XYZ file of N, CA, C and O in Angstrom:
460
model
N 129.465 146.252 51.864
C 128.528 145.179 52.156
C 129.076 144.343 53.306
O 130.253 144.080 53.555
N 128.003 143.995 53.933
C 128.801 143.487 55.301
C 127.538 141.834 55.139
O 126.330 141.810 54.904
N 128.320 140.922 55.338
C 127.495 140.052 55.276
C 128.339 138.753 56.801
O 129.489 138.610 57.214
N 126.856 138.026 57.198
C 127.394 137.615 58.113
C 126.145 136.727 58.935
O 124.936 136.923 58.806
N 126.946 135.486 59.993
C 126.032 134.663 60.178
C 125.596 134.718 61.595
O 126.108 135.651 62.214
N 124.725 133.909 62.321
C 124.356 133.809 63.669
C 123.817 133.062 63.352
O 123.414 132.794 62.219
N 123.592 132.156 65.064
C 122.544 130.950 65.023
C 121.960 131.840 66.367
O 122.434 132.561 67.245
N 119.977 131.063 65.750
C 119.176 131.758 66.484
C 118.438 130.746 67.710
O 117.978 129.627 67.483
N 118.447 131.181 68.556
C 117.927 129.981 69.945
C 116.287 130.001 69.759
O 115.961 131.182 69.630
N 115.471 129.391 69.714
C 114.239 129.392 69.934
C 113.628 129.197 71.525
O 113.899 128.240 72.250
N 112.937 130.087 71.804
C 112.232 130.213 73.336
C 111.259 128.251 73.013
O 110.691 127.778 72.029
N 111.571 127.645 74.580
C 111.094 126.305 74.866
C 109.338 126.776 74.295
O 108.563 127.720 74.452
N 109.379 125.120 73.393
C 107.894 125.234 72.970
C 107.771 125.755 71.570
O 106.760 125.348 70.998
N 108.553 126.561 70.864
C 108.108 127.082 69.855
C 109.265 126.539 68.891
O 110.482 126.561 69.075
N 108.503 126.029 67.774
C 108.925 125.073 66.773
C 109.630 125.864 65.494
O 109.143 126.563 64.605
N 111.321 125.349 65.862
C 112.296 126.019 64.700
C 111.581 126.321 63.442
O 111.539 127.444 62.940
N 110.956 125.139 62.903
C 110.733 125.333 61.403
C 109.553 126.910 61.725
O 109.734 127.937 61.071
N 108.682 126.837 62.553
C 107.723 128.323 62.896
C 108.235 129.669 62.655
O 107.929 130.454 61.758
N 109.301 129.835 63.882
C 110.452 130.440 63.924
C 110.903 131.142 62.649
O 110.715 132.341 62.442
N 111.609 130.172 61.676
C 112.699 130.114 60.836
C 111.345 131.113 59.861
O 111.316 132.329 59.673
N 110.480 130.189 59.459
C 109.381 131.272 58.476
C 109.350 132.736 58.705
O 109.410 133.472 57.720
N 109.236 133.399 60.272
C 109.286 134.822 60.599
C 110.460 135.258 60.499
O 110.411 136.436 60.144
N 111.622 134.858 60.651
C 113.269 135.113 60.165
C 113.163 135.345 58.617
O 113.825 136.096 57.900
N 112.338 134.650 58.367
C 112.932 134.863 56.903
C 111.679 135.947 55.918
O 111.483 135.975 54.703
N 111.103 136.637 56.895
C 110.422 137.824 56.402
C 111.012 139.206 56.821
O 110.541 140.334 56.675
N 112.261 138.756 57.424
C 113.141 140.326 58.186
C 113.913 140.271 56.427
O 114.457 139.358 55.806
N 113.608 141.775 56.076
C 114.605 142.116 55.023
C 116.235 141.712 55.398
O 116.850 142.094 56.394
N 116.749 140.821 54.297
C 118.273 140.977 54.929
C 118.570 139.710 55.773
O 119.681 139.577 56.284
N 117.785 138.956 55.899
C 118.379 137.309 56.442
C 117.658 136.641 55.904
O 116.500 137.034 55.763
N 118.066 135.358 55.388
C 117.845 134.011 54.894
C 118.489 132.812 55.857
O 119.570 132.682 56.430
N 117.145 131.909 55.736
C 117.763 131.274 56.688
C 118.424 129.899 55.877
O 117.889 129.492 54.846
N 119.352 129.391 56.317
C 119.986 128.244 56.197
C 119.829 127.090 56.590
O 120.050 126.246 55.722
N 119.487 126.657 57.710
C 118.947 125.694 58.442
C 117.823 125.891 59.665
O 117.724 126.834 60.450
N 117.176 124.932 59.582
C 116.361 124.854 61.363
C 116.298 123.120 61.804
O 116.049 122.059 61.232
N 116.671 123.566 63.126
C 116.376 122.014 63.427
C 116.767 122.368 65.469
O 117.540 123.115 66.069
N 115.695 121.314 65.895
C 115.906 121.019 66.955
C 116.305 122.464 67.932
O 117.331 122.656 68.585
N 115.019 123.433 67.753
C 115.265 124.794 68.251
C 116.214 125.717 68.268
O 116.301 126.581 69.140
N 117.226 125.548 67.003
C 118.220 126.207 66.525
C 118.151 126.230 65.121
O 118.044 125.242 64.394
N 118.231 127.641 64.706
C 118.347 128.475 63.134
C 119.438 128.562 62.827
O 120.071 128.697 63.874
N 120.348 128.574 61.682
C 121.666 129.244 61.032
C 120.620 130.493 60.079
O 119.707 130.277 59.283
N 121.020 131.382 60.407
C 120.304 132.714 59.277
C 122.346 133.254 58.713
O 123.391 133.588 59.271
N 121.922 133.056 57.590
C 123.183 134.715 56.987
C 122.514 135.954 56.807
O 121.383 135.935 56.321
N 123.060 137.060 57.136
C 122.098 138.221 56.876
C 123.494 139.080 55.980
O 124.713 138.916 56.021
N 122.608 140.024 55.207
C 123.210 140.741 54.549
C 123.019 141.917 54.921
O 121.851 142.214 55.169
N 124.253 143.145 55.111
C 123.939 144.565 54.863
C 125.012 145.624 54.624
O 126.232 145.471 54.668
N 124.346 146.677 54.376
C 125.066 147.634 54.147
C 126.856 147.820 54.498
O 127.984 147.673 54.029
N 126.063 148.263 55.714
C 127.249 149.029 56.830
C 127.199 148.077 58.247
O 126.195 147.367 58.192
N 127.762 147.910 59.150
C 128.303 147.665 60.495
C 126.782 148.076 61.235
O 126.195 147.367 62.052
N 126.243 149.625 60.636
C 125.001 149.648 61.398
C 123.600 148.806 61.452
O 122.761 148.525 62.308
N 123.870 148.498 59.720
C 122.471 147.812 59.094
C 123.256 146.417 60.281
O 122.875 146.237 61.438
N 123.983 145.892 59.828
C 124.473 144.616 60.265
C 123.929 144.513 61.535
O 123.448 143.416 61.820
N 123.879 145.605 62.564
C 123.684 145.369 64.087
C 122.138 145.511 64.076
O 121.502 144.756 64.811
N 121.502 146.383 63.333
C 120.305 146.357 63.679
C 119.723 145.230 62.781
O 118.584 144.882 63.090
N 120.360 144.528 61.608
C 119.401 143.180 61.379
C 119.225 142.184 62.809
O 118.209 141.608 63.197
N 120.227 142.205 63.260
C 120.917 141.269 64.583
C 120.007 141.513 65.858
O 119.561 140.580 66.526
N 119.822 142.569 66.079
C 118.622 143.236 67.128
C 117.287 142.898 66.566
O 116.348 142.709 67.340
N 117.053 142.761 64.654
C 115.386 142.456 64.120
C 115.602 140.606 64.618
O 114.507 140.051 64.708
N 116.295 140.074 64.793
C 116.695 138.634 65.059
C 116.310 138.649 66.447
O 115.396 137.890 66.767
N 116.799 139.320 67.263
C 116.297 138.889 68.928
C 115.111 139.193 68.730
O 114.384 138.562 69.497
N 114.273 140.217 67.710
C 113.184 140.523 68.664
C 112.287 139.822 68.071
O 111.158 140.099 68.477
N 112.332 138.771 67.021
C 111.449 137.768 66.305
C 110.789 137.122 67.310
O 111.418 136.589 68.224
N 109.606 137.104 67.255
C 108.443 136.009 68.144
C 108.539 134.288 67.961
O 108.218 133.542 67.036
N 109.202 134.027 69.449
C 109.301 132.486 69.988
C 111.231 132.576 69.870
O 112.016 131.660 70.112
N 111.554 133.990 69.425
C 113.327 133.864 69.693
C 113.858 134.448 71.013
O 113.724 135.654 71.219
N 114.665 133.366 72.239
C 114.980 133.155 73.062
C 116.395 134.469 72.757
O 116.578 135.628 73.130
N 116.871 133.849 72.210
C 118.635 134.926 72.087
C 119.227 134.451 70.293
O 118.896 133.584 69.484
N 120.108 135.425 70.314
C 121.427 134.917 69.437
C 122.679 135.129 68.948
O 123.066 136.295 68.861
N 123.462 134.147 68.576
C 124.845 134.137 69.009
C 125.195 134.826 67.308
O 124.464 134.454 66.390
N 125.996 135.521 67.107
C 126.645 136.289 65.875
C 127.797 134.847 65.889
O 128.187 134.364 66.952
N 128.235 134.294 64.485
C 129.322 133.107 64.111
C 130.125 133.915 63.545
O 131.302 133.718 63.848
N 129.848 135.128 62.519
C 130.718 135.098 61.721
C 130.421 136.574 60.914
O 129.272 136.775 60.522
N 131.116 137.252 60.755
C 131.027 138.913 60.129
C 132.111 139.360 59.569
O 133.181 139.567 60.142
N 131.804 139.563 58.145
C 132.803 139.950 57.199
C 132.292 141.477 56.543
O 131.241 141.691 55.940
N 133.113 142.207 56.784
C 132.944 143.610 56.444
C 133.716 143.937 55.075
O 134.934 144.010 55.243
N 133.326 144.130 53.888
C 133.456 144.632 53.101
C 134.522 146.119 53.065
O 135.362 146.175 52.168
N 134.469 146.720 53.591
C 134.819 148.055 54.047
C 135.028 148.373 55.010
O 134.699 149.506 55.360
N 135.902 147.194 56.170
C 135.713 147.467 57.405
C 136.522 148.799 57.948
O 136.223 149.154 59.088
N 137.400 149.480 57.329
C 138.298 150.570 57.566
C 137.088 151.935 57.312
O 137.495 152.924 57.922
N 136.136 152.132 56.795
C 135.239 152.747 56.600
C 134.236 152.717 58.076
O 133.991 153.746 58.706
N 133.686 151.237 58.508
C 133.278 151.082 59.546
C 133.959 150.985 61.119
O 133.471 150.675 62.206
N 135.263 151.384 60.711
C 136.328 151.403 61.799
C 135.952 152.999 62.415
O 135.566 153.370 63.523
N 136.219 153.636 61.310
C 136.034 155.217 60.812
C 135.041 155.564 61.413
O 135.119 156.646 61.995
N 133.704 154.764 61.501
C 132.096 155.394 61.620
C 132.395 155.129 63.194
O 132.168 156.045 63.984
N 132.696 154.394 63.469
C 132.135 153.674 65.215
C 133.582 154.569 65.843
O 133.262 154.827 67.004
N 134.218 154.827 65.732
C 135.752 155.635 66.319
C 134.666 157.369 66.652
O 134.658 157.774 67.814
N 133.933 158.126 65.653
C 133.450 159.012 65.231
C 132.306 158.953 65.996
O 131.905 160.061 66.350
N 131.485 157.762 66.459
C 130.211 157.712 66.972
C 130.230 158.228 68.097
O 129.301 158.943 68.471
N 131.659 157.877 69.121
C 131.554 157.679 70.538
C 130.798 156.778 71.398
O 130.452 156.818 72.579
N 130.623 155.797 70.254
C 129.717 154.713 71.239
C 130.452 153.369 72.033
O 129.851 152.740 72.904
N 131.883 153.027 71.576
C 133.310 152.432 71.770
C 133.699 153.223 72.584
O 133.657 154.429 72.341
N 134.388 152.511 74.286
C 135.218 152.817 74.759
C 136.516 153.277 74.555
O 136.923 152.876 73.464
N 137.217 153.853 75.065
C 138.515 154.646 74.711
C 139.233 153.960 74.657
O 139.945 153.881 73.656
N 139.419 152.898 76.042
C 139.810 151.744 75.905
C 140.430 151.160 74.847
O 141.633 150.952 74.691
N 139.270 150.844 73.939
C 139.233 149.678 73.369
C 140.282 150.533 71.274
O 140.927 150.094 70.322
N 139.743 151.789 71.757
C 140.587 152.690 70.681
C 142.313 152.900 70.615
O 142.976 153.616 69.863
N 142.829 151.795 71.932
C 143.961 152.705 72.107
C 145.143 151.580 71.708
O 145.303 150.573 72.398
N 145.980 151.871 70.478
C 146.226 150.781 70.321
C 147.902 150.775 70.894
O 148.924 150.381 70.334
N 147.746 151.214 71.861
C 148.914 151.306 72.860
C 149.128 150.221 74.093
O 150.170 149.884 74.657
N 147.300 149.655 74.375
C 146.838 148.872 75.088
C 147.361 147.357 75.073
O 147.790 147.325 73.920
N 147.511 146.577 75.392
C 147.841 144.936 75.232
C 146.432 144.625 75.366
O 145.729 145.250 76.159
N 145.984 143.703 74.641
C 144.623 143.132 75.190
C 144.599 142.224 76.057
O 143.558 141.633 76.339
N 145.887 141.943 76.685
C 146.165 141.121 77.791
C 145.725 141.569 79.022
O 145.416 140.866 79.984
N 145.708 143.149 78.919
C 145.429 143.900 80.040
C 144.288 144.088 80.355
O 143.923 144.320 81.508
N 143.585 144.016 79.401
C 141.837 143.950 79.269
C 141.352 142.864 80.179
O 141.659 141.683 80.342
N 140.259 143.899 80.854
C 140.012 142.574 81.883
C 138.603 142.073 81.580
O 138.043 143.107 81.945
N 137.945 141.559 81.328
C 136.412 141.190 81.124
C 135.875 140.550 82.430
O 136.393 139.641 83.078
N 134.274 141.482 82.771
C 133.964 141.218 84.076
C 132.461 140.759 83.407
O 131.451 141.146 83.996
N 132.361 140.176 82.535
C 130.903 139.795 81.954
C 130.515 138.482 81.771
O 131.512 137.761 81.737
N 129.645 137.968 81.660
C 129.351 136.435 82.199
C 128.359 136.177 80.850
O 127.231 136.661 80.944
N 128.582 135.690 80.011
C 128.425 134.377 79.076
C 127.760 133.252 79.013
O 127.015 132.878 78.107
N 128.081 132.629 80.147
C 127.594 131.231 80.953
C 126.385 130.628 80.222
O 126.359 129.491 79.751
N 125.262 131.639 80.178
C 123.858 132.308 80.152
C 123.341 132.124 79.288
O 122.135 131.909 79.172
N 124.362 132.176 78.262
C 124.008 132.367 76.682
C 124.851 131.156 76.334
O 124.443 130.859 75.211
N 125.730 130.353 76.641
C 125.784 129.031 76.089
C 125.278 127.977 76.177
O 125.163 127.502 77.307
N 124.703 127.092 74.813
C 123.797 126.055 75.142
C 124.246 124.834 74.892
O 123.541 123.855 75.140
């Protein structure tokens, strides 16, 4: 069981409490708060996969702008270590635990998504 939180941005104009009602018809999130065009939802699931695709049913909710993942606790994360190593969808990179993560360089911009 993988359970875990995000806060959800609401697109300008469309009213959290609105919002928060269609969040909380996605199987697998409850919401926690709304206020002032920001949601707290916890969602619950399975596996690492359910987890990502509740997270993707969250962006694609009508009047939702983006959202930020707070917090993910994996139940079985050595199981979901296992699945995503096996997928090939993780860089090699990021598999090699020979690497320093000091060396890791991040060329991705954020900026965008903080409010």
């Amino acid at each position: 069981m993988n359970i875990s939180s995000a806060i959800v941005y609401t697109k300008d104009g469309n009213e959290a409490a609105e919002v928060a009602k269609r969040i909380e018809q996605v199987k697998g999130c409850e919401v926690i708060a709304a206020q002032d065009g920001k949601i707290v939802v916890v969602m619950s699931a399975e596996n690492l996969d359910g987890e990502i695709e509740l997270f993707k049913a969250l962006e694609g909710v009508e009047g939702v702008s983006g959202a930020a993942m707070i917090y993910s606790y994996q139940e079985d994360l050595q199981q979901d270590i296992e699945s995503i190593k096996k997928s090939g969808k993780i860089s090699e990179i990021l598999l090699d635990e020979n690497i320093d993560a000091k060396d890791i360089v991040y060329n991705g911009h954020v900026g965008d998504r903080v409010k």
